[in-house]
Amino acid sequence: MTETLADTVGTRPPLTLVKNTPTPDPAPADPPAESGIEAVDRADNPLADWLSVPDAPVLPAWARSAASIKANAAAFGRLTWWHTQYHGLRVPKYLVKTVLLAARGFFRATMGLWPTLSAQDHTATVKALRAQVKAKPEDVDLATRLQMAHFERTRTRRWRFGAAAAGVAAAAVGIALADPVLQAGIAGAVVTPLAYLGRGKETHLLDHGAPPLRVDMSAQQLNDALRAAGLLKSGRAGDDEKDAPRVSCSMGPVRDGRGWAVIFDLPRGGGKTASDVLAKREVIAQELGVDEIQVIMSRVRAAKGGNAGRVSMWVADDDPYLGKPNPSPFATAERFSIWDPIPFGQDARGNRIEVPVMWQSMFFGGLPRRGKTFTQRLMTAAGLLDAYVRHYVADGKGGADWMPMRAVAHRLVMGAEDDAIEALKAMLAELLVEMERRFAILRELPTSICPEGKLTPEIVQRYNLPVIFVTIDELQEYFTAMEREDREQVINDLCRIARRGPAAGFVSNFASQRPDADSVPTKLREIITLRYSTQVVDRASSDMVLGKGKAAQGADASVLSEDHVGTGVLVTGPASYVTVRADYLDGTGFALLCQKGRALRLAAGQLTGDAAGDVTAAADASGVKLAPILSDTLEVMRHSPRMFTTDLLAGLVNLDEDVYGDFNAEKLAAELEAAGVKRTSKQVKISGTNAAGYQRRDIEAAVPAEILLAHG
């Protein structure tokens, strides 16, 4: 998943090898066959220089893969269209310029032919004869004969000039009477050679149009940038700059899509490695005159023909993460298998990024309103379209982002109030019991069914052990609201689930806005395998989400700006990362997916837990309109059989402040009464305290009977 250029070029770049010719012994002898020495290494082999050369690609880098050929063809099409527009807009200018050049050409032609037509080549002779006649009148007869001879020699010029003038006049009359199309053709045939004749050495009919490249990189610019960043030594004083150490490019710099691509090796002897280059990303970007978000760099590993000093770099022409977001494939999908990689987004070059989540745990972090929750929901959305995925969801904020999950979730905890915290603790305890039960089942299965001691798609359906998706958003809300003992217990439970759960089919999906040591403890973050961070304030915060030292390797979410909503850095391994613009799935689309997931589970007999007993979800599924005040009140009272009026009002405001911000006890009572709620008691008793409040059974009693019948 690392952004390596070698992945997209297609084949391994050629390596530069140094021929090692062994020194012959004084008395060379044929080595025994069993010695394993190839004939190519023998000094007396005349073909050694040929056979020791590794296979090198014949085609250029851009022609080694179908994707690269397609990208270059598309780039050529864009270039052609740009030139068509550029010169098309200048056609009137070109016409005027052609007429002016033709006029100049006519003038030049006239001036060039006039001496011949007027016999100026004989003017000097005629003047000399006139002078001779004046000086010697007796030579008049000779002068007359010479003039008559001159007249005879130039007679043909005069009648040809007259014939040409008559022909031009006749042609002008004919053109004036001809068809307009023919007139245009004749005019073009006349004007074109005249315009060609009228051009000068510095005069060109067409303007020089070149598409403006925001980044124009050359090997010299690359070396200069690396030298300014302190990665290359400068030449010694008095030496020519060309003698200074330089990188060797195994590919490029070449145009690649909407940017420049290059693979280069650092020179030996400088003590610098590819990791040093990655750490200088911001400086290199500044030297190239671009933003660091446009510079994509990574090491090229040995498996792809690289070494510790080989770097792949792609520099985009502009910010590659702006523009219209890409819709998620889940918006139109009907089914999906959680065992397949999840479509997640696209990288800077438009490559599709897919993330396998089985046997993994995930953590999402970043600043508020940067698309963190929307991105986290993509992972959960994949599990909605698989009937054999059971969802456990907790949202510490308790807002509307995760409310549609009530149609599907086996357990759903909303908010971070006391009752919600107790519900979260109960949910985690239930998960731990289920995890141990599964391990007990898997241990007893024969190796023919469970060869690796882990869940398989066959075991899931055969033993009804669905994959369990554990989604917890806004972790910091729970930790800050808990007492110390409860906090430590919950952290330990989450660590056990994230560490041991994957083998039992548990997929952890955690998120937090403040990924510091207090909000999300290090011992929990450090056992997460997949990490994703939207914009954060600095490199230290980025490392808290993505892992210690990741910013120095190039995985730095602090370079993102507030415009990069839905874009973040995804770390998939110790040395694998990619900046991804996540697919877009809005709240309406997510709600529709939840309804699809409910239908799939009903058909497969997998609708369980809270979703099976949620009357609001049943109303949504049956298409029956339920009064919003009823569904919202039931949502707030999800974890409580009874609730004080003040707490209920606070929960409604937290759910939707725009609607319930001005509610008081009297308005709430009036709205609920209008929705059909009949209170059996206006006082409730909680923890020995009596106060005004509501019973959940009174709210549920107001649900229309047809919903209860369909639900029951």
XYZ file of C-alpha atoms in Angstrom:
712
model
C 0.000 0.000 0.000
C 3.033 2.283 0.082
C 3.021 4.959 -2.575
C 5.828 3.451 -4.654
C 6.242 4.486 -8.231
C 7.648 1.074 -9.094
C 4.178 -0.363 -8.418
C 2.663 1.714 -11.203
C 5.468 1.661 -13.766
C 4.949 -2.044 -14.274
C 8.364 -3.717 -14.322
C 11.504 -3.530 -12.306
C 13.793 -0.696 -13.404
C 17.129 -1.812 -14.792
C 19.988 -2.088 -12.363
C 23.454 -0.745 -13.091
C 25.929 -3.508 -12.374
C 29.708 -3.269 -12.157
C 31.460 -6.038 -14.049
C 33.711 -8.071 -11.805
C 36.389 -9.790 -13.901
C 38.393 -12.265 -11.835
C 42.168 -12.132 -12.028
C 43.433 -15.247 -13.848
C 45.718 -17.636 -12.047
C 49.200 -18.255 -13.458
C 48.039 -21.689 -14.577
C 44.282 -21.631 -15.040
C 42.551 -24.944 -14.866
C 38.997 -25.980 -15.601
C 37.016 -26.037 -12.366
C 35.239 -29.272 -11.533
C 31.577 -29.434 -12.499
C 30.486 -29.919 -8.904
C 32.081 -26.633 -7.815
C 28.969 -24.687 -8.889
C 30.976 -21.989 -10.724
C 29.204 -20.871 -13.890
C 31.123 -20.661 -17.150
C 30.117 -17.031 -17.456
C 32.425 -16.169 -14.562
C 35.500 -17.649 -16.188
C 38.108 -15.154 -17.292
C 38.869 -17.055 -20.500
C 35.241 -17.062 -21.674
C 34.982 -14.651 -24.643
C 31.204 -14.298 -24.041
C 31.527 -13.270 -20.399
C 30.906 -9.601 -21.137
C 27.659 -10.481 -22.921
C 26.278 -13.231 -20.727
C 26.850 -11.347 -17.469
C 24.550 -8.511 -18.513
C 21.122 -8.918 -16.854
C 17.968 -8.783 -18.912
C 16.975 -5.167 -19.420
C 13.512 -4.032 -20.529
C 13.304 -3.248 -24.225
C 10.302 -0.962 -24.005
C 10.457 2.484 -22.390
C 8.997 2.844 -18.914
C 5.732 4.367 -20.119
C 5.028 1.441 -22.484
C 5.570 -1.468 -20.079
C 2.031 -1.748 -18.759
C -1.479 -1.354 -20.108
C -2.292 1.184 -17.389
C 0.699 3.340 -18.322
C -0.120 3.201 -22.045
C -3.705 4.129 -21.283
C -2.597 7.026 -19.076
C -0.248 8.370 -21.748
C -2.914 8.014 -24.436
C -5.298 9.981 -22.244
C -2.600 12.613 -21.676
C -2.041 12.867 -25.457
C -5.776 13.316 -25.938
C -5.842 16.107 -23.350
C -2.845 17.758 -25.033
C -4.524 17.571 -28.463
C -7.728 19.067 -27.104
C -5.757 21.867 -25.422
C -4.017 22.771 -28.689
C -7.334 22.628 -30.553
C -8.853 25.122 -28.150
C -5.724 27.290 -28.034
C -5.375 27.702 -31.809
C -9.123 27.646 -32.484
C -9.602 30.811 -30.459
C -6.833 32.475 -32.466
C -8.227 31.764 -35.965
C -9.346 35.417 -36.542
C -5.881 36.587 -35.533
C -4.276 34.074 -37.883
C -6.486 35.235 -40.808
C -5.520 38.877 -40.332
C -1.893 37.876 -39.953
C -2.073 35.792 -43.174
C -3.473 38.738 -45.165
C -0.715 41.018 -43.876
C 1.952 38.455 -44.731
C 0.416 38.000 -48.210
C 0.534 41.777 -48.775
C 4.184 41.767 -47.756
C 4.802 38.808 -50.056
C 3.120 40.591 -52.975
C 5.281 43.613 -52.381
C 8.413 41.481 -52.254
C 7.413 39.641 -55.458
C 6.745 42.903 -57.267
C 9.988 44.431 -56.152
C 11.825 41.322 -57.182
C 10.296 41.058 -60.674
C 10.251 44.781 -61.538
C 13.919 45.057 -62.506
C 13.515 42.201 -64.949
C 10.194 43.411 -66.347
C 11.550 46.938 -66.779
C 14.884 45.721 -68.242
C 16.861 47.499 -65.581
C 19.726 45.127 -66.234
C 20.400 47.148 -69.429
C 20.006 50.591 -67.906
C 23.740 51.055 -67.388
C 24.448 50.206 -71.047
C 21.839 52.657 -72.298
C 23.215 55.458 -70.108
C 26.729 54.741 -71.370
C 25.553 54.980 -75.008
C 23.819 58.288 -74.327
C 26.970 59.663 -72.770
C 29.027 58.443 -75.743
C 26.659 60.140 -78.212
C 26.978 63.413 -76.391
C 30.736 63.110 -76.359
C 31.102 61.891 -79.961
C 28.206 62.889 -82.192
C 29.782 60.863 -85.024
C 28.827 57.653 -83.195
C 25.084 58.366 -83.456
C 24.587 55.655 -86.010
C 26.289 53.095 -83.763
C 24.198 54.188 -80.801
C 21.001 53.870 -82.830
C 21.857 50.363 -83.875
C 22.668 49.393 -80.294
C 19.366 50.822 -79.026
C 17.454 48.936 -81.713
C 19.201 45.746 -80.691
C 18.309 46.430 -77.002
C 14.678 47.000 -78.001
C 14.565 43.658 -79.795
C 16.092 41.814 -76.827
C 13.525 43.208 -74.356
C 10.455 42.947 -76.602
C 9.428 39.523 -75.170
C 9.586 40.850 -71.638
C 7.110 43.582 -72.430
C 4.539 41.411 -74.098
C 4.851 38.772 -71.351
C 4.317 41.470 -68.756
C 1.243 42.683 -70.626
C -0.088 39.153 -71.040
C 0.396 38.514 -67.325
C -1.443 41.738 -66.424
C -4.294 40.821 -68.769
C -4.414 37.306 -67.286
C -4.577 38.656 -63.745
C -7.380 41.024 -64.730
C -9.314 38.207 -66.415
C -8.767 35.939 -63.414
C -10.020 38.669 -61.073
C -13.205 39.000 -63.134
C -13.634 35.218 -63.215
C -13.126 34.907 -59.479
C -15.657 37.662 -58.832
C -18.252 35.696 -60.828
C -17.358 32.242 -59.425
C -18.998 30.186 -56.649
C -18.060 31.356 -53.113
C -16.455 28.005 -52.307
C -14.299 28.247 -55.431
C -13.477 31.848 -54.571
C -12.248 30.756 -51.147
C -10.156 27.987 -52.666
C -8.577 30.271 -55.257
C -7.951 32.949 -52.648
C -6.254 30.382 -50.469
C -4.157 29.144 -53.393
C -3.024 32.704 -54.111
C -2.670 33.999 -50.570
C -0.810 30.974 -49.173
C 2.335 31.248 -51.358
C 2.313 35.021 -51.008
C 2.084 34.712 -47.217
C 4.914 32.173 -47.278
C 6.976 34.601 -49.341
C 6.117 37.421 -46.939
C 7.267 35.642 -43.819
C 10.575 36.593 -42.256
C 13.080 34.560 -40.310
C 11.514 35.730 -37.016
C 7.923 35.717 -38.243
C 5.642 32.707 -37.586
C 2.025 32.454 -38.594
C 0.938 30.362 -35.574
C 1.539 31.399 -31.997
C 3.778 29.149 -29.983
C 1.327 27.364 -27.676
C 2.593 25.190 -24.830
C 0.355 23.895 -22.029
C 1.353 25.636 -18.814
C 3.023 23.129 -16.516
C 2.887 24.166 -12.890
C 5.837 21.894 -12.220
C 8.658 21.436 -14.706
C 11.268 19.097 -13.287
C 14.589 18.056 -14.774
C 17.466 15.958 -13.512
C 19.420 19.153 -12.798
C 16.571 20.591 -10.720
C 16.320 17.326 -8.795
C 20.031 17.366 -7.981
C 19.883 21.021 -6.984
C 16.930 20.361 -4.673
C 18.633 17.402 -2.987
C 21.853 19.382 -2.624
C 19.987 22.298 -1.013
C 18.354 19.830 1.391
C 21.808 18.631 2.461
C 21.401 15.194 0.897
C 24.163 15.667 -1.692
C 27.620 17.084 -1.135
C 28.550 20.255 -2.948
C 31.571 20.354 -5.237
C 34.883 21.467 -3.785
C 35.823 25.108 -4.087
C 37.186 25.853 -7.540
C 35.814 22.629 -9.023
C 33.264 22.574 -11.781
C 29.728 21.987 -10.470
C 29.363 19.062 -12.848
C 32.014 17.239 -10.830
C 29.866 17.376 -7.670
C 28.112 14.136 -6.546
C 24.834 13.544 -8.367
C 21.989 11.059 -8.169
C 21.648 8.418 -10.871
C 18.129 8.084 -12.273
C 17.019 4.577 -13.189
C 13.842 6.139 -14.577
C 12.900 9.672 -15.453
C 12.245 12.399 -14.752
C 9.348 11.724 -17.137
C 5.799 12.969 -17.423
C 3.489 10.508 -15.703
C -0.188 11.426 -15.709
C -0.647 14.826 -14.103
C 2.860 15.063 -12.736
C 6.511 14.060 -12.984
C 7.890 10.655 -12.009
C 11.440 9.691 -11.203
C 13.274 6.799 -9.559
C 16.777 7.675 -8.431
C 19.666 6.257 -6.423
C 21.687 8.343 -4.012
C 25.423 8.313 -4.726
C 27.576 6.091 -2.570
C 30.066 7.657 -0.241
C 27.732 10.403 0.924
C 26.381 8.532 3.938
C 22.751 9.299 3.040
C 19.903 6.805 2.663
C 16.404 6.766 1.258
C 15.032 7.370 4.756
C 16.988 10.635 4.901
C 15.302 11.735 1.674
C 11.824 10.960 3.029
C 12.547 13.009 6.150
C 13.391 16.050 3.964
C 10.118 16.042 2.036
C 9.137 19.601 2.951
C 12.558 21.044 2.060
C 12.663 19.202 -1.268
C 9.163 20.455 -2.100
C 10.215 24.020 -1.359
C 13.265 23.715 -3.584
C 11.116 22.335 -6.411
C 8.651 25.211 -5.952
C 5.645 23.098 -4.920
C 3.634 22.305 -1.805
C 4.725 19.218 0.113
C 1.275 17.689 -0.450
C 2.240 17.442 -4.146
C 5.378 15.386 -3.439
C 4.816 11.638 -3.060
C 7.971 9.773 -2.036
C 8.774 6.277 -0.837
C 11.571 3.764 -0.699
C 11.900 1.166 -3.424
C 12.417 -2.149 -1.680
C 14.578 -5.030 -2.870
C 11.508 -7.012 -3.947
C 10.872 -4.321 -6.561
C 14.508 -3.910 -7.601
C 15.444 -1.316 -5.012
C 18.040 -0.801 -2.317
C 18.566 1.309 0.789
C 19.362 4.350 -1.331
C 16.705 4.075 -4.041
C 13.776 6.482 -3.882
C 10.592 6.698 -5.915
C 9.181 10.213 -6.252
C 6.139 11.599 -8.014
C 5.494 15.352 -8.101
C 1.949 16.407 -8.990
C 1.211 19.474 -11.112
C -1.285 20.689 -8.498
C -2.994 19.502 -5.308
C -4.155 15.946 -6.135
C -6.632 15.701 -3.260
C -9.012 18.524 -4.178
C -12.079 18.453 -6.393
C -15.330 16.545 -6.400
C -15.207 13.494 -4.091
C -15.590 9.996 -5.493
C -18.855 8.254 -4.551
C -18.492 5.024 -2.622
C -19.307 1.819 -4.538
C -21.432 0.820 -1.550
C -23.980 3.489 -2.458
C -25.299 1.263 -5.274
C -24.121 -2.193 -4.143
C -26.572 -4.856 -3.017
C -24.201 -7.313 -1.346
C -20.603 -7.478 -0.213
C -18.395 -10.098 1.425
C -16.420 -8.845 4.389
C -13.733 -11.389 3.477
C -12.870 -9.283 0.418
C -10.775 -6.088 0.588
C -12.966 -3.050 1.271
C -13.044 -0.290 -1.388
C -11.738 2.675 0.550
C -10.664 5.505 -1.775
C -8.052 6.697 -4.255
C -4.464 7.840 -3.933
C -2.949 10.967 -5.497
C -2.566 9.294 -8.897
C -6.113 7.954 -9.016
C -5.228 4.350 -8.126
C -7.975 2.470 -6.288
C -7.103 1.713 -2.646
C -8.688 -1.356 -1.081
C -8.182 -2.398 2.534
C -8.513 -5.994 3.799
C -9.936 -5.880 7.325
C -10.186 -9.532 8.329
C -7.659 -10.289 11.106
C -7.134 -6.547 11.520
C -8.005 -3.770 13.941
C -8.443 -0.141 12.922
C -8.030 3.264 14.477
C -9.220 6.576 13.003
C -8.081 9.942 14.310
C -7.940 13.603 13.357
C -9.434 17.011 13.934
C -13.218 17.548 14.021
C -15.075 18.212 10.765
C -12.403 16.693 8.565
C -14.432 13.635 7.534
C -13.142 11.232 10.195
C -16.533 9.732 11.059
C -17.599 9.543 7.398
C -14.404 7.617 6.651
C -14.811 5.317 9.635
C -18.360 4.544 8.503
C -17.034 3.227 5.164
C -15.580 0.225 6.994
C -18.777 -0.431 8.900
C -20.802 0.078 5.703
C -18.984 -2.858 4.111
C -20.205 -5.084 6.928
C -23.786 -3.889 6.453
C -24.025 -5.647 3.091
C -22.858 -8.992 4.505
C -25.661 -10.737 6.391
C -23.134 -12.765 8.386
C -21.601 -9.733 10.076
C -22.879 -8.825 13.543
C -22.427 -5.189 14.579
C -21.645 -3.823 18.033
C -21.683 -0.008 17.904
C -21.006 2.696 20.491
C -20.981 6.440 19.784
C -19.639 8.583 22.598
C -21.041 11.741 21.035
C -24.548 10.316 20.774
C -25.422 12.345 17.668
C -27.139 11.394 14.442
C -24.084 9.940 12.651
C -24.609 6.377 13.882
C -28.327 6.437 14.614
C -29.284 4.530 11.419
C -27.374 1.531 12.849
C -30.322 0.831 15.143
C -31.828 -1.026 12.179
C -28.923 -3.504 12.150
C -26.782 -3.333 15.296
C -26.879 -6.232 17.720
C -25.881 -3.722 20.381
C -26.068 0.059 20.029
C -24.820 2.453 22.713
C -25.470 6.164 22.163
C -23.947 8.934 24.255
C -21.570 8.969 27.217
C -23.995 9.498 30.097
C -24.000 7.192 33.105
C -26.521 4.772 31.626
C -24.647 4.694 28.306
C -21.355 3.985 30.094
C -22.966 1.076 31.906
C -24.329 -0.166 28.584
C -20.827 0.092 27.046
C -19.311 -1.905 29.891
C -22.008 -4.553 29.492
C -21.401 -4.672 25.724
C -17.668 -5.208 26.188
C -18.299 -7.917 28.783
C -20.638 -9.640 26.339
C -17.988 -9.445 23.612
C -15.327 -10.985 25.844
C -17.617 -13.878 26.767
C -18.415 -14.444 23.092
C -14.726 -14.321 22.186
C -13.823 -17.005 24.737
C -16.789 -19.128 23.611
C -15.562 -18.962 20.031
C -12.022 -19.921 20.951
C -13.406 -22.935 22.820
C -15.368 -23.958 19.705
C -12.420 -23.427 17.369
C -10.123 -25.490 19.603
C -12.461 -28.460 19.376
C -12.796 -28.378 15.579
C -10.679 -30.808 13.543
C -7.876 -29.408 11.411
C -9.759 -30.466 8.275
C -12.390 -27.831 9.142
C -10.259 -25.291 11.028
C -6.680 -25.750 9.776
C -5.229 -22.552 11.274
C -7.319 -22.253 14.415
C -9.097 -19.217 12.992
C -12.533 -18.422 11.669
C -13.275 -19.254 8.007
C -16.262 -18.413 5.754
C -17.380 -22.045 5.990
C -17.227 -22.059 9.796
C -19.181 -18.787 9.924
C -22.251 -20.292 8.303
C -21.901 -23.891 9.457
C -21.652 -23.031 13.158
C -23.480 -19.655 13.025
C -20.433 -17.665 14.109
C -20.816 -14.412 12.188
C -17.959 -11.954 11.900
C -18.251 -9.363 14.670
C -17.647 -5.718 13.845
C -16.889 -3.644 16.950
C -17.298 0.047 16.098
C -16.640 2.693 18.757
C -16.609 6.371 17.789
C -15.473 9.283 19.982
C -13.545 7.123 22.438
C -12.338 10.204 24.273
C -15.920 10.990 25.365
C -16.162 7.701 27.251
C -12.721 7.908 28.830
C -13.165 11.484 30.039
C -16.600 10.676 31.506
C -15.491 7.544 33.406
C -14.076 7.107 36.830
C -10.493 5.911 36.940
C -11.319 2.281 37.793
C -13.971 2.028 35.091
C -11.613 3.649 32.605
C -8.833 1.150 33.290
C -11.269 -1.757 33.017
C -12.677 -0.559 29.698
C -9.167 0.026 28.315
C -8.131 -3.502 29.298
C -11.266 -4.951 27.700
C -10.662 -3.041 24.468
C -7.030 -4.179 24.390
C -8.069 -7.810 24.796
C -10.590 -7.489 21.979
C -8.129 -5.759 19.646
C -5.270 -8.146 20.480
C -6.988 -11.565 20.581
C -10.282 -10.894 18.850
C -9.163 -11.023 15.189
C -8.534 -14.780 15.303
C -12.117 -15.254 16.519
C -13.543 -13.074 13.748
C -13.583 -9.750 15.632
C -12.845 -6.585 13.626
C -12.208 -3.547 15.841
C -12.993 -0.117 14.417
C -12.120 2.663 16.880
C -11.999 6.451 16.441
C -11.093 9.494 18.512
C -10.799 13.225 17.911
C -8.029 13.666 20.471
C -5.587 10.783 20.157
C -3.434 11.798 23.122
C -2.231 9.623 25.970
C -5.179 10.623 28.181
C -7.945 10.247 25.590
C -6.663 7.072 23.933
C -3.944 5.288 25.945
C -0.770 4.255 24.194
C -1.157 0.578 25.062
C -4.411 0.526 23.106
C -3.169 2.511 20.118
C 0.041 0.529 19.760
C -1.715 -2.816 19.165
C -3.906 -1.445 16.351
C -2.761 -2.714 12.939
C -4.471 -0.282 10.531
C -4.427 3.460 11.217
C -5.904 6.412 9.425
C -5.536 10.094 10.241
C -7.192 13.133 8.746
C -5.618 16.554 9.334
C -3.921 17.101 12.708
C -2.161 20.123 14.127
C 1.461 18.915 14.118
C 3.792 16.002 13.503
C 3.588 14.843 17.124
C -0.208 14.490 16.857
C 0.226 12.669 13.559
C 2.585 10.186 15.199
C 0.086 9.634 18.003
C -2.456 8.392 15.481
C -0.235 6.716 12.912
C 2.557 5.467 15.140
C 5.797 6.770 16.571
C 8.288 7.879 13.923
C 5.847 7.619 11.017
C 6.071 11.345 10.211
C 9.816 11.008 9.725
C 9.141 8.207 7.241
C 6.807 10.441 5.235
C 3.466 9.426 6.767
C 2.574 12.864 8.123
C -1.057 13.966 8.414
C -0.077 17.460 9.564
C 0.711 18.498 5.968
C -2.990 18.217 5.126
C -5.032 21.423 5.172
C -8.596 22.279 6.142
C -9.542 21.904 2.462
C -8.639 18.212 2.502
C -11.932 17.004 3.956
C -12.157 13.225 3.678
C -8.435 12.887 2.931
C -6.010 11.234 5.304
C -2.888 9.128 5.680
C -3.463 5.372 5.876
C -0.789 3.214 7.521
C -1.101 -0.495 6.803
C 2.216 -1.765 8.118
C 5.549 -0.793 9.659
C 6.797 0.665 6.354
C 3.601 0.878 4.290
C 1.493 4.001 4.029
C -0.481 5.970 1.479
C -2.356 9.272 1.457
C -5.931 8.457 0.490
C -8.884 10.524 -0.544
C -11.647 8.386 0.921
C -14.796 7.560 -0.999
C -17.848 9.626 -0.115
C -20.936 8.122 1.493
C -23.320 10.693 2.975
C -25.739 10.217 5.844
C -28.688 9.438 3.584
C -26.714 6.806 1.712
C -25.555 5.259 4.986
C -29.142 5.100 6.260
C -30.236 3.327 3.062
C -27.404 0.828 3.506
C -28.613 0.138 7.039
C -32.061 -0.669 5.687
C -30.526 -2.964 3.048
C -28.522 -4.641 5.801
C -31.665 -5.172 7.870
C -33.436 -6.791 4.920
C -30.461 -9.079 4.250
C -30.375 -10.203 7.886
C -34.092 -10.793 8.041
C -33.844 -13.016 4.959
C -30.869 -14.919 6.428
C -32.281 -15.148 9.947
C -29.415 -13.026 11.324
C -31.294 -10.024 12.759
C -30.483 -10.221 16.460
C -30.091 -8.188 19.623
C -31.171 -4.563 19.867
C -32.081 -4.327 16.184
C -34.543 -7.193 16.505
C -36.366 -5.388 19.336
C -36.169 -1.792 18.095
C -39.643 -0.514 17.245
C -38.253 2.626 15.611
C -36.142 0.554 13.252
C -39.158 -1.649 12.564
C -41.196 1.444 11.681
C -38.521 2.639 9.267
C -38.321 -0.807 7.661
C -42.106 -1.103 7.261
C -42.441 2.397 5.832
C -44.781 3.552 8.619
C -44.356 7.169 9.674
C -43.480 7.451 13.351
C -43.693 10.823 15.059
C -40.156 12.231 15.362
C -40.640 13.070 19.022
C -41.433 9.390 19.719
C -38.434 7.968 17.847
C -36.046 10.540 19.323
C -37.320 9.996 22.872
C -36.971 6.233 22.490
C -33.452 6.756 21.194
C -32.471 8.854 24.210
C -34.061 6.332 26.592
C -32.512 3.350 24.797
C -30.508 2.249 27.860
C -32.940 3.364 30.574
C -36.385 2.045 31.550
C -37.116 5.402 33.141
C -35.570 8.884 32.988
C -35.942 12.236 34.685
C -37.387 15.008 32.531
C -34.243 17.133 32.872
C -32.029 14.274 31.658
C -34.421 13.510 28.810
C -34.355 17.130 27.665
C -30.549 17.174 27.805
C -30.408 14.001 25.749
C -32.790 15.409 23.124
C -30.741 18.600 22.817
C -27.576 16.525 22.364
C -29.365 14.498 19.700
C -30.591 17.501 17.690
C -29.990 20.955 19.159
C -31.700 22.721 16.253
C -35.009 20.975 16.979
C -34.954 20.614 20.747
C -32.815 23.570 21.800
C -35.827 25.625 23.026
C -37.802 22.737 24.585
C -38.776 22.860 28.229
C -40.737 20.403 30.429
C -44.135 21.813 29.404
C -43.413 21.793 25.669
C -41.995 18.275 25.850
C -45.075 17.007 27.678
C -47.362 18.684 25.131
C -45.478 17.218 22.147
C -45.463 13.709 23.604
C -49.153 13.922 24.485
C -49.940 15.029 20.934
C -48.017 11.973 19.691
C -50.228 9.668 21.756
C -48.182 9.198 24.918
C -50.261 8.549 28.048
C -48.189 8.777 31.187
C -49.040 6.264 33.904
C -47.077 8.386 36.355
C -45.556 11.843 36.167
C -42.976 10.927 38.803
C -40.223 8.316 38.443
C -37.865 6.907 41.035
C -34.199 6.446 40.142
C -31.537 5.512 42.721
C -33.893 6.397 45.548
C -34.756 9.844 44.147
C -38.274 10.825 43.029
C -38.644 13.518 40.373
C -40.656 14.380 37.272
C -39.878 11.963 34.479
C -41.059 9.364 31.972
C -41.315 5.583 31.744
C -40.038 4.039 28.514
C -42.971 1.640 28.434
C -45.333 4.647 28.228
C -43.455 5.932 25.174
C -43.458 2.481 23.526
C -47.192 2.189 24.149
C -47.744 5.111 21.772
C -46.202 3.216 18.842
C -48.890 2.331 16.245
C -50.236 -1.200 16.556
C -49.457 -2.136 12.945
C -45.759 -1.611 13.664
C -45.886 -3.812 16.728
C -47.728 -6.533 14.797
C -45.222 -6.421 11.944
C -42.392 -6.347 14.438
C -43.731 -9.106 16.640
